mmCIF file of C-alpha atoms in Angstrom:
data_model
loop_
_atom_site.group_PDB
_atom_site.id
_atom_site.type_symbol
_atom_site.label_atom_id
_atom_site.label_comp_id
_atom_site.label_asym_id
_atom_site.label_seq_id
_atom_site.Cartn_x
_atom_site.Cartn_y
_atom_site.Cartn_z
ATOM 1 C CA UNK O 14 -20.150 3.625 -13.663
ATOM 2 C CA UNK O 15 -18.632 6.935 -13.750
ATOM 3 C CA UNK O 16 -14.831 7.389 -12.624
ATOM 4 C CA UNK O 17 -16.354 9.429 -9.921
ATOM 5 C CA UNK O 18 -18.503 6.532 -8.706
ATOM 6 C CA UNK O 19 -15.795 3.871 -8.925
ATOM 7 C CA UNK O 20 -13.520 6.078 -7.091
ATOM 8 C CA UNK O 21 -16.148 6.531 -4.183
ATOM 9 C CA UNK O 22 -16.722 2.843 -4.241
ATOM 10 C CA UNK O 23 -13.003 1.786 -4.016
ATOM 11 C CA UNK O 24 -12.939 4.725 -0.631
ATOM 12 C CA UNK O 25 -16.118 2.817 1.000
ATOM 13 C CA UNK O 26 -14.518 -0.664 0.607
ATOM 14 C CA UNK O 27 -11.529 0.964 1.873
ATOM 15 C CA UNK O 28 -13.309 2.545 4.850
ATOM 16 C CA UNK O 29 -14.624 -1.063 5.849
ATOM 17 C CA UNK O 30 -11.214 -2.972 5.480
ATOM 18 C CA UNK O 31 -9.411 0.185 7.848
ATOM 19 C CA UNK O 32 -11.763 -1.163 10.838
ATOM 20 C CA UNK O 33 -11.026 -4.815 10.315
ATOM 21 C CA UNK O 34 -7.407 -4.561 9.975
ATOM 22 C CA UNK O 35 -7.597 -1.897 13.184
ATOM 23 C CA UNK O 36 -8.675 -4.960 15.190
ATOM 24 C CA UNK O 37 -5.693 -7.528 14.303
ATOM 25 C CA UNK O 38 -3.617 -8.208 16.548
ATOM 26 C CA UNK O 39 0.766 -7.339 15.885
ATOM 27 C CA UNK O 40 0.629 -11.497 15.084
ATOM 28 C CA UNK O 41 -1.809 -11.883 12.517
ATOM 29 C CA UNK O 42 -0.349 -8.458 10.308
ATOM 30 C CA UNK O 43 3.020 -10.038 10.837
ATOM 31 C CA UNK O 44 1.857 -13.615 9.186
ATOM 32 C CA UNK O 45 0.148 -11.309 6.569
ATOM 33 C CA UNK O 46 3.226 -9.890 5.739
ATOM 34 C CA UNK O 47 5.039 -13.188 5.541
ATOM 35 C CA UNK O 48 2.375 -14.598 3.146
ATOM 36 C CA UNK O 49 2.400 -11.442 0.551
ATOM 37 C CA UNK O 50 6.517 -11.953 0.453
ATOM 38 C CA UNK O 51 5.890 -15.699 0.059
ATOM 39 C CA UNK O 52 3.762 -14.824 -2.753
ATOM 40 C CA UNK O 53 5.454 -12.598 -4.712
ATOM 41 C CA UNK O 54 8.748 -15.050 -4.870
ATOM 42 C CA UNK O 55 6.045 -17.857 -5.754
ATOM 43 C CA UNK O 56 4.769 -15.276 -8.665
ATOM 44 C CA UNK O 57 8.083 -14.207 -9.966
ATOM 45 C CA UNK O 58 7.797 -15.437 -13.283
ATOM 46 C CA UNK O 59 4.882 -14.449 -13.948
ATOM 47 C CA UNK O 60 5.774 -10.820 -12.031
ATOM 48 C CA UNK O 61 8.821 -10.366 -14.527
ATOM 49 C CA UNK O 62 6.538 -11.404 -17.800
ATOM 50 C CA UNK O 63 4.189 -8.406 -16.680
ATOM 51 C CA UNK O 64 6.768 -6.240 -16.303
ATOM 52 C CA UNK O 65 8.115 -7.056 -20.087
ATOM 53 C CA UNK O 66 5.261 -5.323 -21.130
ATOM 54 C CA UNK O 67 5.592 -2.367 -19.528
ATOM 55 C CA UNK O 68 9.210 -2.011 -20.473
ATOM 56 C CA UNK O 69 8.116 -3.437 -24.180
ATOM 57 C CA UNK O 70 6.321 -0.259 -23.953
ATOM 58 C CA UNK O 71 8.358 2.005 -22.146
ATOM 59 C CA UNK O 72 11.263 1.320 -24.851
ATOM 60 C CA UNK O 73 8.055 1.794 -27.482
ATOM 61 C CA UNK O 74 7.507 5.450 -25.891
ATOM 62 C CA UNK O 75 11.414 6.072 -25.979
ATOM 63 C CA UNK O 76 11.543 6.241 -22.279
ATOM 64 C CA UNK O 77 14.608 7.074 -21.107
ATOM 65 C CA UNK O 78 17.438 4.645 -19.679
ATOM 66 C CA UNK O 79 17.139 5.467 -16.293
ATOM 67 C CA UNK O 80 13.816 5.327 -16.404
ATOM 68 C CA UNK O 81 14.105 2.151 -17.965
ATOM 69 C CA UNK O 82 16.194 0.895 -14.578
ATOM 70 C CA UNK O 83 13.664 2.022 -12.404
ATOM 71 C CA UNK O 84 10.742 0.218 -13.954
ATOM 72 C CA UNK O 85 12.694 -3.260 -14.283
ATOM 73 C CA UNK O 86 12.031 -6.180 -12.203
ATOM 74 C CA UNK O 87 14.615 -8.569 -11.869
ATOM 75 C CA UNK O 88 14.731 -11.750 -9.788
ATOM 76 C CA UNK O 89 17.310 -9.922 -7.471
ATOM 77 C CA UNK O 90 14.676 -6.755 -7.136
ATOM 78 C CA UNK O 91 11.637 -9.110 -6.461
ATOM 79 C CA UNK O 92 13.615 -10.926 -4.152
ATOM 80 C CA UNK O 93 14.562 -7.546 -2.409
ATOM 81 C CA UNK O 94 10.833 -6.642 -2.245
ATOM 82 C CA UNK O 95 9.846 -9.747 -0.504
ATOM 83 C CA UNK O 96 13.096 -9.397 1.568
ATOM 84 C CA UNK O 97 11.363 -5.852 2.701
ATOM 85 C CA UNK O 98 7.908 -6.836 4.053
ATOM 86 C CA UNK O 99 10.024 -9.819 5.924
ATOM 87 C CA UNK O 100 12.187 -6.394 7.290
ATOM 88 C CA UNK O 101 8.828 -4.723 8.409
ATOM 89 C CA UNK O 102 7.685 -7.869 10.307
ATOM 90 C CA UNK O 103 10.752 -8.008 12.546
ATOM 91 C CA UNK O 104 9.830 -3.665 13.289
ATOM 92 C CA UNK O 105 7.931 -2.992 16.418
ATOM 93 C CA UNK O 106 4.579 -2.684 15.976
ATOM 94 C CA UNK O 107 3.390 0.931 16.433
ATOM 95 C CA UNK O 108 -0.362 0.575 16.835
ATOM 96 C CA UNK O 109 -1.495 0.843 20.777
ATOM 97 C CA UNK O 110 2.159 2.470 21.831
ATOM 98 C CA UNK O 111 1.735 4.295 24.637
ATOM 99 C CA UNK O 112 3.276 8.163 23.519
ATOM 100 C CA UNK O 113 2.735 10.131 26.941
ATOM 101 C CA UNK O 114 0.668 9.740 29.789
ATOM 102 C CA UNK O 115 -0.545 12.555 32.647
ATOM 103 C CA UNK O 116 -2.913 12.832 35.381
ATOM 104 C CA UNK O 117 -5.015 15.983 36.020
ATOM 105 C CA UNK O 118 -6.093 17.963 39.017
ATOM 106 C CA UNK O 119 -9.174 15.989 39.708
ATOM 107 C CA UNK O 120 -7.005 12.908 39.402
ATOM 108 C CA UNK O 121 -8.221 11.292 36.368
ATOM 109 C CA UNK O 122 -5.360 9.765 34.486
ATOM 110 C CA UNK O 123 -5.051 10.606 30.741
ATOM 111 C CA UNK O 124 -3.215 8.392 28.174
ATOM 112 C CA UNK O 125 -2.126 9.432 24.399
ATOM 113 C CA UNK O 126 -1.985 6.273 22.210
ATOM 114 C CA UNK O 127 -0.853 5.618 18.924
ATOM 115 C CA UNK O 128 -3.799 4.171 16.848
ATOM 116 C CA UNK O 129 -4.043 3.602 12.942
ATOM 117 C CA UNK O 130 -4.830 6.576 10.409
ATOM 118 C CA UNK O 131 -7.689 4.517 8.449
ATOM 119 C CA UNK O 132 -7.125 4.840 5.145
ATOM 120 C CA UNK O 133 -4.280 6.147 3.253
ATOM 121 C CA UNK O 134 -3.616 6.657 -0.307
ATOM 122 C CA UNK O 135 -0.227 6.953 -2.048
ATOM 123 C CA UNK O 136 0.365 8.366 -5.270
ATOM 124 C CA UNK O 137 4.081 7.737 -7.009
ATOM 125 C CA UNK O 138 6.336 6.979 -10.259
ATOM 126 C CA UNK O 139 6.993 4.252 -12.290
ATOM 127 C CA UNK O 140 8.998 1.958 -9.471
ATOM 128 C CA UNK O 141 6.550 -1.180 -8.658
ATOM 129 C CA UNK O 142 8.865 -1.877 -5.724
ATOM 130 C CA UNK O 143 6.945 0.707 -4.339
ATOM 131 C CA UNK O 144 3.483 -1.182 -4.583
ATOM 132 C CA UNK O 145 4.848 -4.068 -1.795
ATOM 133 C CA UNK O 146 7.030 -1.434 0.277
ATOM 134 C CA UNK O 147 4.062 0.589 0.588
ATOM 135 C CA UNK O 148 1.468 -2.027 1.137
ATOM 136 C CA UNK O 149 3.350 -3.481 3.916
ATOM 137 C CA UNK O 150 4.279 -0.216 5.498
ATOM 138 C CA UNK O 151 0.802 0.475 5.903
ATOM 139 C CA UNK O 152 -0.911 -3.459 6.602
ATOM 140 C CA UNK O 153 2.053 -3.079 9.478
ATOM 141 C CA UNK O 154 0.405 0.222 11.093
ATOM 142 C CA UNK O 155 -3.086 -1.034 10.497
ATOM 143 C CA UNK O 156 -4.063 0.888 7.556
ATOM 144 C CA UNK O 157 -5.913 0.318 4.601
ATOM 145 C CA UNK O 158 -4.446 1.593 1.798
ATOM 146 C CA UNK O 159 -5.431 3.037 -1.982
ATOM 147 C CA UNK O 160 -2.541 2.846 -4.412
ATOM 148 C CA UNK O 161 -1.965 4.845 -7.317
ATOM 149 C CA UNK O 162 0.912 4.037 -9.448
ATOM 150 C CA UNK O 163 2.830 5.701 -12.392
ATOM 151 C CA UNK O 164 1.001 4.354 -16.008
ATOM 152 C CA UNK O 165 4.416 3.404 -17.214
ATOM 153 C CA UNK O 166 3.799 0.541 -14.843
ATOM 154 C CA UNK O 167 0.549 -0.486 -15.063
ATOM 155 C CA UNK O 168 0.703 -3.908 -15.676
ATOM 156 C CA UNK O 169 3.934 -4.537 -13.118
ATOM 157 C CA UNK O 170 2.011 -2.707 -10.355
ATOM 158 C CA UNK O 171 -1.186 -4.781 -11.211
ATOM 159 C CA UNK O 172 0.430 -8.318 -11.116
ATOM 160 C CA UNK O 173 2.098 -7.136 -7.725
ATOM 161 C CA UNK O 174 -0.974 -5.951 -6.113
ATOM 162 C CA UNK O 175 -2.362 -9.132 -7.297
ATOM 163 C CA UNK O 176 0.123 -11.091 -5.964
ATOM 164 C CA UNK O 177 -0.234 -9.257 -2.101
ATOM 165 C CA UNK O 178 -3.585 -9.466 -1.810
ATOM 166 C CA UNK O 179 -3.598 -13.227 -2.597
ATOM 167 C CA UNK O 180 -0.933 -13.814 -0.263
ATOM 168 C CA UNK O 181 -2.350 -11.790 2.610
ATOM 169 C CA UNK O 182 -5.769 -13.377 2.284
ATOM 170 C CA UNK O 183 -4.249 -16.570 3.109
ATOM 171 C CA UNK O 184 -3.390 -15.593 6.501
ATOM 172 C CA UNK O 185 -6.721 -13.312 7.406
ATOM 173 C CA UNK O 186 -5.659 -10.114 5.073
ATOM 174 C CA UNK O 187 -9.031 -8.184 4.840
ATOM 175 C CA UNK O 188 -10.312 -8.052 1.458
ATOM 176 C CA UNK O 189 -9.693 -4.704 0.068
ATOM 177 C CA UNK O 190 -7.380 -3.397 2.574
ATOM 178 C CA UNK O 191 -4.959 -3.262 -0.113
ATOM 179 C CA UNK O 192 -6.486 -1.933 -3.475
ATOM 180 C CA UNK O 193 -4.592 -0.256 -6.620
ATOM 181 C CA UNK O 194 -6.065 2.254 -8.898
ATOM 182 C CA UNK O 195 -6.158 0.125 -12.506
ATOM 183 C CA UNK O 196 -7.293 3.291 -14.367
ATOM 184 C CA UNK O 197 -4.366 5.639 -16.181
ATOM 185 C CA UNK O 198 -6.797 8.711 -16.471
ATOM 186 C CA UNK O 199 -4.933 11.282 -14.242
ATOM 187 C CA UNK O 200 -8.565 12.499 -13.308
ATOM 188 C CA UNK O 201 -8.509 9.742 -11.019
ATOM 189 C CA UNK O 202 -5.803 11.555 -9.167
ATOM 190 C CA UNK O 203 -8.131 14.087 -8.340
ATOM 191 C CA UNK O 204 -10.684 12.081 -7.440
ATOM 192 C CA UNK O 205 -8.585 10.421 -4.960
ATOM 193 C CA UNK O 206 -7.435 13.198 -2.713
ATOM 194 C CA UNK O 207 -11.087 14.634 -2.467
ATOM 195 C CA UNK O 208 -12.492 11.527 -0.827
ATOM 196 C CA UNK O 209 -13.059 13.260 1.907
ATOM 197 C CA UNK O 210 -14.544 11.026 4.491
ATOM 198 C CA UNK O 211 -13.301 8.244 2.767
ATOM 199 C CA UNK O 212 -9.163 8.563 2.516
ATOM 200 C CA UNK O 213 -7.428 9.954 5.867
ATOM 201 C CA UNK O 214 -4.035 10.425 4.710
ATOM 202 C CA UNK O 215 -3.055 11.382 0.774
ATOM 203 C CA UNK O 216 0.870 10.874 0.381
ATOM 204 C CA UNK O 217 2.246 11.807 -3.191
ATOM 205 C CA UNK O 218 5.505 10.341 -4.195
ATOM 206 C CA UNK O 219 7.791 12.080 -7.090
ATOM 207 C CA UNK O 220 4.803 14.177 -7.937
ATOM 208 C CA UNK O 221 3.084 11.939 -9.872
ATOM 209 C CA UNK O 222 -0.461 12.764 -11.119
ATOM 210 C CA UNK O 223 -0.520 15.583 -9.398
#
């Protein structure tokens, strides 16, 4: 399968999880969220151990210091990533807010509604905090989401992803509403932000990729 076709692939499954997760109720995405923080304190060892590789590498590659910092997990950073999916559950739930309401001349009453995107994909560096920040941001707004993470992280953003979608599908987590691109071929940057029809919302993060 071509990088083209996986890409389109990943979008469809994407497309299918957006409409299950648009039907959950502010409940169910909260015990989600619980489960993927529960999850990645349960994985921490084996969370740090994929990181060592990436820094192993990083150092390899004569990354930088601060770079270095930014691509470390810790146990204090993990437990600051679950710490801020358990902050999203506590935040109002956006999805079916009511934003204005009016009533025209013929007297029919008009209501603007928030509702989820669909799908949104997020491009950024090498910080696999981002991988649960994001992923909750979006399971709490009822969006499926695409992740594409800095190569300097690969395996650290891989073990995380890992470790959310196992959590979430404890607690009713549709599969692939939460799916990062594995690949380090910057084509599949491209690829990404021209699924049109497929991904609703592209947000790049540091420039990464792009």
């Amino acid at each position: 399968m071509s990088l083209h076709d996986e890409m389109v692939a990943m979008g469809d499954r994407a497309v299918a999880a957006a409409r299950a997760l648009a039907g959950l109720s502010s409940r169910r995405k909260n015990s989600i969220l619980e489960a993927m923080a529960a999850e990645l304190e349960a994985r921490r060892d084996a969370l740090i151990a994929a990181n060592a590789l990436d820094l192993a590498a990083a150092q390899a590659a004569g990354i930088s210091g601060a770079m270095l910092d930014r691509l470390k997990l810790t146990p204090s950073r993990l437990e600051g990533m679950a710490r801020g999916l358990r902050d999203v559950v506590i935040l109002k739930d956006p999805v079916g807010h009511k934003i204005s309401r009016w009533v025209r001349p013929n007297g029919l009453e008009i209501h603007k509604i928030r509702v989820p995107i669909g799908v949104i994909a997020i491009i950024y560096e090498a910080r696999p905090n981002v991988t649960a920040d994001a992923a909750g941001l979006c399971i709490k707004t009822g969006n499926a989401v695409i992740l594409r993470g800095g190569s300097e992280a690969k395996h650290s953003n891989l073990a995380v992803a890992e470790a959310l979608q196992a959590g979430g599908r404890k607690k009713g987590l549709p599969e692939h509403a939460v799916q990062l691109v594995a690949t380090t071929d910057r084509d599949a940057v491209r690829e990404l932000v021209q699924l049109e029809g497929r991904v609703d919302l592209a947000i790049p993060r540091g420039g990464e990729g792009l």
